[in-house]
Structures are given as C-alpha cells and as structure tokens.
Short mmCIF file of C-alpha atoms and ligand atoms in Angstrom, two decimals:
data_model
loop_
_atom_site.label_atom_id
_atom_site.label_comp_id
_atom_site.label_asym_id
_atom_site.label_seq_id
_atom_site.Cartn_x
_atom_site.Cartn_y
_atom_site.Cartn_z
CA UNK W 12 15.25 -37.69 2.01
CA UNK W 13 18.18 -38.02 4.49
CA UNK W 14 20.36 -40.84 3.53
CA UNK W 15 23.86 -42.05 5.14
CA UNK W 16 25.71 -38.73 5.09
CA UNK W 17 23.29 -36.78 6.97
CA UNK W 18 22.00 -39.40 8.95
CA UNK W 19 25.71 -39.40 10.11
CA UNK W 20 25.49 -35.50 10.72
CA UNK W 21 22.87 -35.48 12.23
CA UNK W 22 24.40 -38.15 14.84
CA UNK W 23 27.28 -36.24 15.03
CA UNK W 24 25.30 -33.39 16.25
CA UNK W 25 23.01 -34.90 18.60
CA UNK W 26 26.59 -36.70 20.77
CA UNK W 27 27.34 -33.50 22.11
CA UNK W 28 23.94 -32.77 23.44
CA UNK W 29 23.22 -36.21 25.09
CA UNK W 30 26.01 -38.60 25.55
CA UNK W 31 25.98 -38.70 29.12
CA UNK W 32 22.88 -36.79 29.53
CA UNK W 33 19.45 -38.06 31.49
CA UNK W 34 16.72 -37.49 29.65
CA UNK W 35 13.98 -35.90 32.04
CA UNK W 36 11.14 -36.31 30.17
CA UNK W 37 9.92 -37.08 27.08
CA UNK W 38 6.72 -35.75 25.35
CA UNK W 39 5.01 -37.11 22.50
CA UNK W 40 2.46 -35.15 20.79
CA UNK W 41 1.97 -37.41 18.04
CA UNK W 42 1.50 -41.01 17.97
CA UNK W 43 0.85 -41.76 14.27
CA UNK W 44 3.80 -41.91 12.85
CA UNK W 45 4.87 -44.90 10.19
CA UNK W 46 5.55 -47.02 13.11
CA UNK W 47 3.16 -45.98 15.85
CA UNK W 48 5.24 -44.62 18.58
CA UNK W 49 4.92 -46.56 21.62
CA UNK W 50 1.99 -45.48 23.90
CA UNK W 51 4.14 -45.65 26.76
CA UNK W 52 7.96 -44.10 25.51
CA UNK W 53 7.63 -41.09 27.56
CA UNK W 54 8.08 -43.53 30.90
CA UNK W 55 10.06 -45.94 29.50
CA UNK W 56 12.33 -43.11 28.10
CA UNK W 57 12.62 -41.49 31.26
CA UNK W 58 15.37 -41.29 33.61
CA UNK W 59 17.45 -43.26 30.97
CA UNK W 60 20.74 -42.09 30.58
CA UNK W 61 22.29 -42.00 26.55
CA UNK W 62 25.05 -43.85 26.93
CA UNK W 63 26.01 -44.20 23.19
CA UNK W 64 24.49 -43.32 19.45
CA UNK W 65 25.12 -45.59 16.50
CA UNK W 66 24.18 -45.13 13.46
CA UNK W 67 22.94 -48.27 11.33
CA UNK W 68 22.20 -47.57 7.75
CA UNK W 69 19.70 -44.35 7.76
CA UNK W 70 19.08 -45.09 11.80
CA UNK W 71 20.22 -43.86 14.75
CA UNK W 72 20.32 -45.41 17.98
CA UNK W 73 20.29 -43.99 21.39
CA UNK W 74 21.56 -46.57 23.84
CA UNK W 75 19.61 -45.41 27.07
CA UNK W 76 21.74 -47.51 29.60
CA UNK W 77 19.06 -50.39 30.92
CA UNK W 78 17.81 -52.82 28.59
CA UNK W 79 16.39 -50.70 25.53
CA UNK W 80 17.43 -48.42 22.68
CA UNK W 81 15.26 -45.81 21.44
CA UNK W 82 15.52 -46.37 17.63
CA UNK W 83 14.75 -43.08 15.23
CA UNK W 84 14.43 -43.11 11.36
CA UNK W 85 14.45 -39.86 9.88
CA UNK W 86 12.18 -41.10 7.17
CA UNK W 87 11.52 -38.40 3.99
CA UNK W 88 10.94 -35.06 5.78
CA UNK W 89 11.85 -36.05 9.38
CA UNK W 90 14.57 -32.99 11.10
CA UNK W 91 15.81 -32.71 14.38
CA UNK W 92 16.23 -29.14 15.83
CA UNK W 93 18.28 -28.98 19.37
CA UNK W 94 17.51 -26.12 21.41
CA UNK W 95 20.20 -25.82 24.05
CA UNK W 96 19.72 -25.04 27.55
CA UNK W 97 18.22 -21.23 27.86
CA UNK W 98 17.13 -20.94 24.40
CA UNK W 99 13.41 -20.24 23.62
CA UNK W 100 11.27 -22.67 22.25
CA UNK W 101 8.09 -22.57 20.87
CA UNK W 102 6.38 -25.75 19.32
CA UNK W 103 6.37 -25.82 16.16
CA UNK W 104 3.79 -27.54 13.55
CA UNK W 105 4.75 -30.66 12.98
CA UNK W 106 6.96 -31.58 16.24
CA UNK W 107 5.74 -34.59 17.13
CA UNK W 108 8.68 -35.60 19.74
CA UNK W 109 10.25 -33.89 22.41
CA UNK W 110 13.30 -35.23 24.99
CA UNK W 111 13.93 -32.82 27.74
CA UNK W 112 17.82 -33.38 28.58
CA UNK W 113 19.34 -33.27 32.08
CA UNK W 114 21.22 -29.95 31.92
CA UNK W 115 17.90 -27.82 29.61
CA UNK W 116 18.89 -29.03 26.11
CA UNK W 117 15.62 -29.95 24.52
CA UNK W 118 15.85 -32.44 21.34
CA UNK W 119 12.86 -31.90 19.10
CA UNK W 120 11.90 -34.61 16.20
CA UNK W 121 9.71 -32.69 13.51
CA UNK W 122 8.28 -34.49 10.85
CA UNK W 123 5.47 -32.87 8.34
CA UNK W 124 4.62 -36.05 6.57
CA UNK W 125 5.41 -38.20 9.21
CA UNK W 126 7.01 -41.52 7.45
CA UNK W 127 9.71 -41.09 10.07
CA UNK W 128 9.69 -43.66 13.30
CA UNK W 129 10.46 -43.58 16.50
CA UNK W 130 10.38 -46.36 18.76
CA UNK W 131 12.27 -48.85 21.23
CA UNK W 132 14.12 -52.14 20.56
CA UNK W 133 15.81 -54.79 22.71
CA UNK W 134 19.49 -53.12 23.61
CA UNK W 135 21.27 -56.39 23.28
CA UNK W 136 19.86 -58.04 20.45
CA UNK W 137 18.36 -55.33 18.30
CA UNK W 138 20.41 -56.51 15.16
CA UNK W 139 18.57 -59.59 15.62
CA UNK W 140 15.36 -57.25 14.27
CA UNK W 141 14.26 -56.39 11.22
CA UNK W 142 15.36 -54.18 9.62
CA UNK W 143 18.69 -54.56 11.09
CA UNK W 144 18.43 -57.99 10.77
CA UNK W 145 18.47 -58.21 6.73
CA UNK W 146 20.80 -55.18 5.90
CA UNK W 147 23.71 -55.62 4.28
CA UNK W 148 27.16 -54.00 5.58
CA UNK W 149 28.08 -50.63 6.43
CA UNK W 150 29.18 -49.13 2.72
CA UNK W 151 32.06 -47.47 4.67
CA UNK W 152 33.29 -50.44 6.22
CA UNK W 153 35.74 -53.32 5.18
CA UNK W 154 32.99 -55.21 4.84
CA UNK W 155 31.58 -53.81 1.28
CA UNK W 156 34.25 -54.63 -0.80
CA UNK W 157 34.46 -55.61 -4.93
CA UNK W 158 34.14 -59.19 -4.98
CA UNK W 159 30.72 -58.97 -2.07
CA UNK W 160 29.28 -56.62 -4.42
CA UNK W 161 29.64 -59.08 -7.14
CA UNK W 162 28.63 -61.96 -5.12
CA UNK W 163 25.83 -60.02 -4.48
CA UNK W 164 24.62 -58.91 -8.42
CA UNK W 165 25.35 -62.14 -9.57
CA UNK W 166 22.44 -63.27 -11.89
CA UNK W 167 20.90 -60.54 -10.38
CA UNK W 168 17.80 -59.19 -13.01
CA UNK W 169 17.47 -55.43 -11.73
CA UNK W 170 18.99 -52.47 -12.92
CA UNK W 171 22.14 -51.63 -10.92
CA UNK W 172 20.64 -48.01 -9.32
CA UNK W 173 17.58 -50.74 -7.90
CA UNK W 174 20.57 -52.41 -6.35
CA UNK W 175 22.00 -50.20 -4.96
CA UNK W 176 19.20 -49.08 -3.21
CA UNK W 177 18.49 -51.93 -2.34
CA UNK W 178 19.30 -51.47 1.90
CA UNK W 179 19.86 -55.77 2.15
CA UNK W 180 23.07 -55.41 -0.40
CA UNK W 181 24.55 -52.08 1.53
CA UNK W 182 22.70 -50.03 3.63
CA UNK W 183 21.83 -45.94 3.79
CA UNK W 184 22.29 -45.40 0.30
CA UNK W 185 19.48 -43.69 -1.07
CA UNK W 186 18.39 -41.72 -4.54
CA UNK W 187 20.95 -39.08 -4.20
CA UNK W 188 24.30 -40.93 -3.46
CA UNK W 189 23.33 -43.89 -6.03
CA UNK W 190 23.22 -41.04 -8.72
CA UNK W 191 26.07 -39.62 -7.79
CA UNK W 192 27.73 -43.31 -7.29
CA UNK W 193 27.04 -44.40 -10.90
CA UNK W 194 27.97 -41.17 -12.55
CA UNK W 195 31.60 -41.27 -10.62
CA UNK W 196 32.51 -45.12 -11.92
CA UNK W 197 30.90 -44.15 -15.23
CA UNK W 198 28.52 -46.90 -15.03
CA UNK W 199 24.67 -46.82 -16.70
CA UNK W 200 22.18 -46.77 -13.92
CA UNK W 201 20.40 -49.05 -16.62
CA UNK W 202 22.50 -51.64 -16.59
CA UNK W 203 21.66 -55.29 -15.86
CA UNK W 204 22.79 -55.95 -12.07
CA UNK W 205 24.44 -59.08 -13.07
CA UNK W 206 26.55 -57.48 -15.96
CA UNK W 207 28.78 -55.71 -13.11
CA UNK W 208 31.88 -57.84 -12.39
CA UNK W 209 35.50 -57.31 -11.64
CA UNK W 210 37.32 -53.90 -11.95
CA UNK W 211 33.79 -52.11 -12.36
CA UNK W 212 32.24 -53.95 -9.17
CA UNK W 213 35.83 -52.59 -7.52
CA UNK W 214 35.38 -48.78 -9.58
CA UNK W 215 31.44 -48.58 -7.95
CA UNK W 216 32.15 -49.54 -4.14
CA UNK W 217 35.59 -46.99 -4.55
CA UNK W 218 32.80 -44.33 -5.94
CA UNK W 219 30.42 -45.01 -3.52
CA UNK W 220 32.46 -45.07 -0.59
CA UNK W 221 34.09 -42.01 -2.07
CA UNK W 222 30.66 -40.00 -2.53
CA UNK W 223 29.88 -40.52 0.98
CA UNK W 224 32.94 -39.70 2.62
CA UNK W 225 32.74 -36.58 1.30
CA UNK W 226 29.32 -35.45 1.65
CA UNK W 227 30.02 -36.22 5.26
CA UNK W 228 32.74 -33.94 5.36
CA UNK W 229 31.03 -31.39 3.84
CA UNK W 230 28.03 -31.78 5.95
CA UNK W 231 30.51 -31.22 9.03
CA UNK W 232 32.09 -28.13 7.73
CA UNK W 233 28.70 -26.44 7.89
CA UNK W 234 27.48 -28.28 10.96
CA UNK W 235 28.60 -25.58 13.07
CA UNK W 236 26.39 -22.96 10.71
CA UNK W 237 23.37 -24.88 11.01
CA UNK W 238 23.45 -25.12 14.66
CA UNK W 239 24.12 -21.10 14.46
CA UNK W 240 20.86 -20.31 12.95
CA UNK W 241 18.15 -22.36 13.66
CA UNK W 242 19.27 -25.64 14.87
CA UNK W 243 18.40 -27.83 12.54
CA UNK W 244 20.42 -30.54 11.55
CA UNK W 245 20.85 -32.87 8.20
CA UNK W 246 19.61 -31.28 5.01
CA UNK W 247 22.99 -29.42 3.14
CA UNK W 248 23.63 -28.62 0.05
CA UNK W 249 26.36 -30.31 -1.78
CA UNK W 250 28.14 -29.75 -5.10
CA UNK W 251 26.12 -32.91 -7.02
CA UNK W 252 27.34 -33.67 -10.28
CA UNK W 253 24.13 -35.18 -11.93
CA UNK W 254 21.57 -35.65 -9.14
CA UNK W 255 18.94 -32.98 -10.15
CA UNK W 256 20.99 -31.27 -12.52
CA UNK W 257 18.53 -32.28 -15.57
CA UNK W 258 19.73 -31.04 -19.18
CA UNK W 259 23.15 -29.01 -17.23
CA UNK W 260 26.16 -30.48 -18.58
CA UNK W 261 27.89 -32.84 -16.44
CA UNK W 262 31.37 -31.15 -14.76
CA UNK W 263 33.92 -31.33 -17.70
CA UNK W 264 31.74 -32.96 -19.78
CA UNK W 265 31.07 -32.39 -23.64
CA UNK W 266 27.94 -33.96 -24.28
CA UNK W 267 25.43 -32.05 -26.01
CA UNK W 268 22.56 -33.52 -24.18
CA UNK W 269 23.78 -32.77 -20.62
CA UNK W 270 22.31 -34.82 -18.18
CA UNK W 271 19.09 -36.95 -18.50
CA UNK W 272 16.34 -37.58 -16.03
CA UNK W 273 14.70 -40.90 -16.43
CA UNK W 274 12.32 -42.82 -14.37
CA UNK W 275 13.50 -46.40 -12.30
CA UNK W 276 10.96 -48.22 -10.00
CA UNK W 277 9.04 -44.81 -9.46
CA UNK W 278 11.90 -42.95 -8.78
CA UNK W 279 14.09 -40.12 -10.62
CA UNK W 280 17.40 -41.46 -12.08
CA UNK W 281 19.50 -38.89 -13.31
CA UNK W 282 22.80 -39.78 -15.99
CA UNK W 283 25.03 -38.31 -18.54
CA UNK W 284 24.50 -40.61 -21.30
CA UNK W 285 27.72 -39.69 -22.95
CA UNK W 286 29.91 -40.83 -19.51
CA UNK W 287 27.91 -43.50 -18.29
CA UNK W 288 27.79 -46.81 -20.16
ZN1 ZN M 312 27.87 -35.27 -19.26
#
C-alpha cells in the first residue's frame, strides 16, 4: 500500500505531465470505486487547467483552476501509468480512469481492487473536509515535533505502531514506515502509547522523519527508470531493515532470533526483539 514516500513520487511524477496542462477529456470506465466517482467528473473535469498538485497525507490534489480540486487516493493497489504524447496505449484491466492532457499525455488511474478514490472537493475550503479536516500535521513539517507527539500519546491506551498509524496524530504513515520508524529509535511497537515521553518522543519523530526522507530520495533516484519501462509510478523497492524481513537478522544485529512478525489490530508488525524495547 502506497504511503507518504510514494504518494510523494508519484506527485512528483505526475507535475511534469500536467502543471499547466488542460485536461481534454476525461473518461471513466468505472464508477465503483470506495468512494463512487462522481457521475458527472468527466464534464466537470474538462477544460480545467492543473494549476497545482499537493500532496496531503497519502492524497494528492489536482487544483484544476475554477472552483474544484479533483482529489485521488491511491488506496492499496491503486498505480498511475503516464503515457506521454505518441506512445501507444492499450487499456488495460483494471483502468478505471483516464485524463487526456492538452499536448497527448494520457494519465491512467489503475486500480485491481479498487479501494482507491477519486473524486472532487471544494478548491478553497477542502481542508475544511474530512479527511483533511481531522489529520494531524505533515510528519515532514515543523509542525510534528517531540513535545506534539507527546501531547498527543498522553494517557493514550494503544500500542505506539496503532498510533502511529493513526492518520489524526500525523498523517501518510502507513505499515511500512511505522516498522521501519520503531526499529530506527529502538522503541517496542508494543509499547503503551502513553509510556513515550521526552528524549524517546524526540528519538521517534527524528526516525520517522528520517525514514521518509529517505525513501523519498530513493524513490526519485529510480523515478526516471520507472518512467523508462512501463510508466508506472510509486511502488520501489527499498533497503527495509525489519519490514518483511521475518526471522533475517536485523542490519548489525546479534540476536539469535532475527526479526519477529507479530500481529497488531489485524495488521503485520515486524521487530527485533533484542533492539527494540
Ligand atoms: Zn535484530
């Protein structure tokens, strides 16, 4: 599932293809998605003009220069492949959405199991909306700091990996990056919320800021690549120190159990035991 890294990838890919651009027409094959797409997006899409992308959390949003903003949520499987102008395309299963640029560059959204979303918000008070209205900051920014994520735990009765991904305390972390989070400050993913004060409240945001930052740069080294062969944008394959990594030692570690997969609210937690406390 995409989380903040390639979300960001994937916006930084999609600039160059329509900042500026009209989009001629869109098609929508599929309506069914987790949020219906709106029965009338191709016209309301059309003729806008992408003025700017921001991403939010695990959104994007395409500022289309009159008074909406098409809002797109990659969701577990969603992709987007851009065909520039003169390539050949042939629809593939599963592309649901298609935005014909001004200039031939096509923008495909493919989805198999279609949790993704597409739809359009107010462009001047779509923070104002759920979900943008209940996230919590940016973890990149200024704003997610030590003492907010203590403010934040305080009292609080989860385990610190539910917190994390919890998109109201800091938004577009998912599975992956909390993983990879908690392993870097040495912290149990077990551990009571409200137990994390101080210098390890400081050592998670550092890690988590730190994890992100550079799966983003390593998602834009190969950005280039992916746009080489077959245009598809945000999945990459990063160096992970735990995440998936069941029963492989941990880098430089010399525990004899390696790392351990357990299960937290339905979801795959993986830990070195011997690091993490
Ligand atoms: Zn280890």
């Amino acid at each position: 599932m995409p989380e903040l890294p390639e979300v960001e990838i994937v916006k930084r890919g999609l600039e160059p293809a329509l900042l500026g651009k009209r989009i001629e027409s869109a098609e929508v094959r599929r309506f069914d998605l987790r949020v219906p797409v709106p029965e009338n997006l191709s016209s309301r899409a059309q003729g806008g003009r992408i003025q700017k992308i921001v991403r939010r959390g695990k959104y994007l949003l395409s500022f289309l220069g009159g008074d909406e903003v098409m809002v797109l949520h990659l969701g577990m499987s969603g992709r987007i492949h851009i065909y520039e102008p003169g390539d050949s395309m042939e629809i593939q299963k599963h592309d649901h959405i298609v935005l014909n640029m001004e200039g031939g560059a096509r923008i495909v959204f493919n989805d198999p199991r279609r949790f993704g979303m597409l739809y359009l918000a107010p462009a001047n008070d779509w923070q104002k909306q759920k979900p943008f209205s209940e996230m919590g900051p940016e973890p990149l920014g200024n704003e997610f700091h030590g003492p907010y994520l203590e403010k934040k735990l305080h009292r609080r009765k989860s385990n610190i990996k539910a917190a994390l991904l919890d998109q109201k305390i800091v938004a577009g972390i998912g599975n992956i990056y909390a993983c990879e989070a908690l392993y870097q400050s040495r912290i149990d993913p077990q551990k009571l919320s409200g137990d994390i004060k101080g210098d390890e409240a400081e050592a998670l945001v550092t890690s988590v800021k730190d994890v992100l930052q550079k799966a983003i740069v390593a998602g834009g080294s190969s950005l280039k690549d992916y746009r080489h062969t077959d245009g598809t944008l945000g999945y990459f394959q990063h160096g992970f120190s735990v995440y998936d990594r069941e029963d492989k030692k941990c880098p430089g570690c010399d525990c004899k159990r390696g790392v351990q997969r357990i299960v937290q609210s339905g979801r795959s937690t993986f830990f070195c035991p011997a690091k993490q406390r």
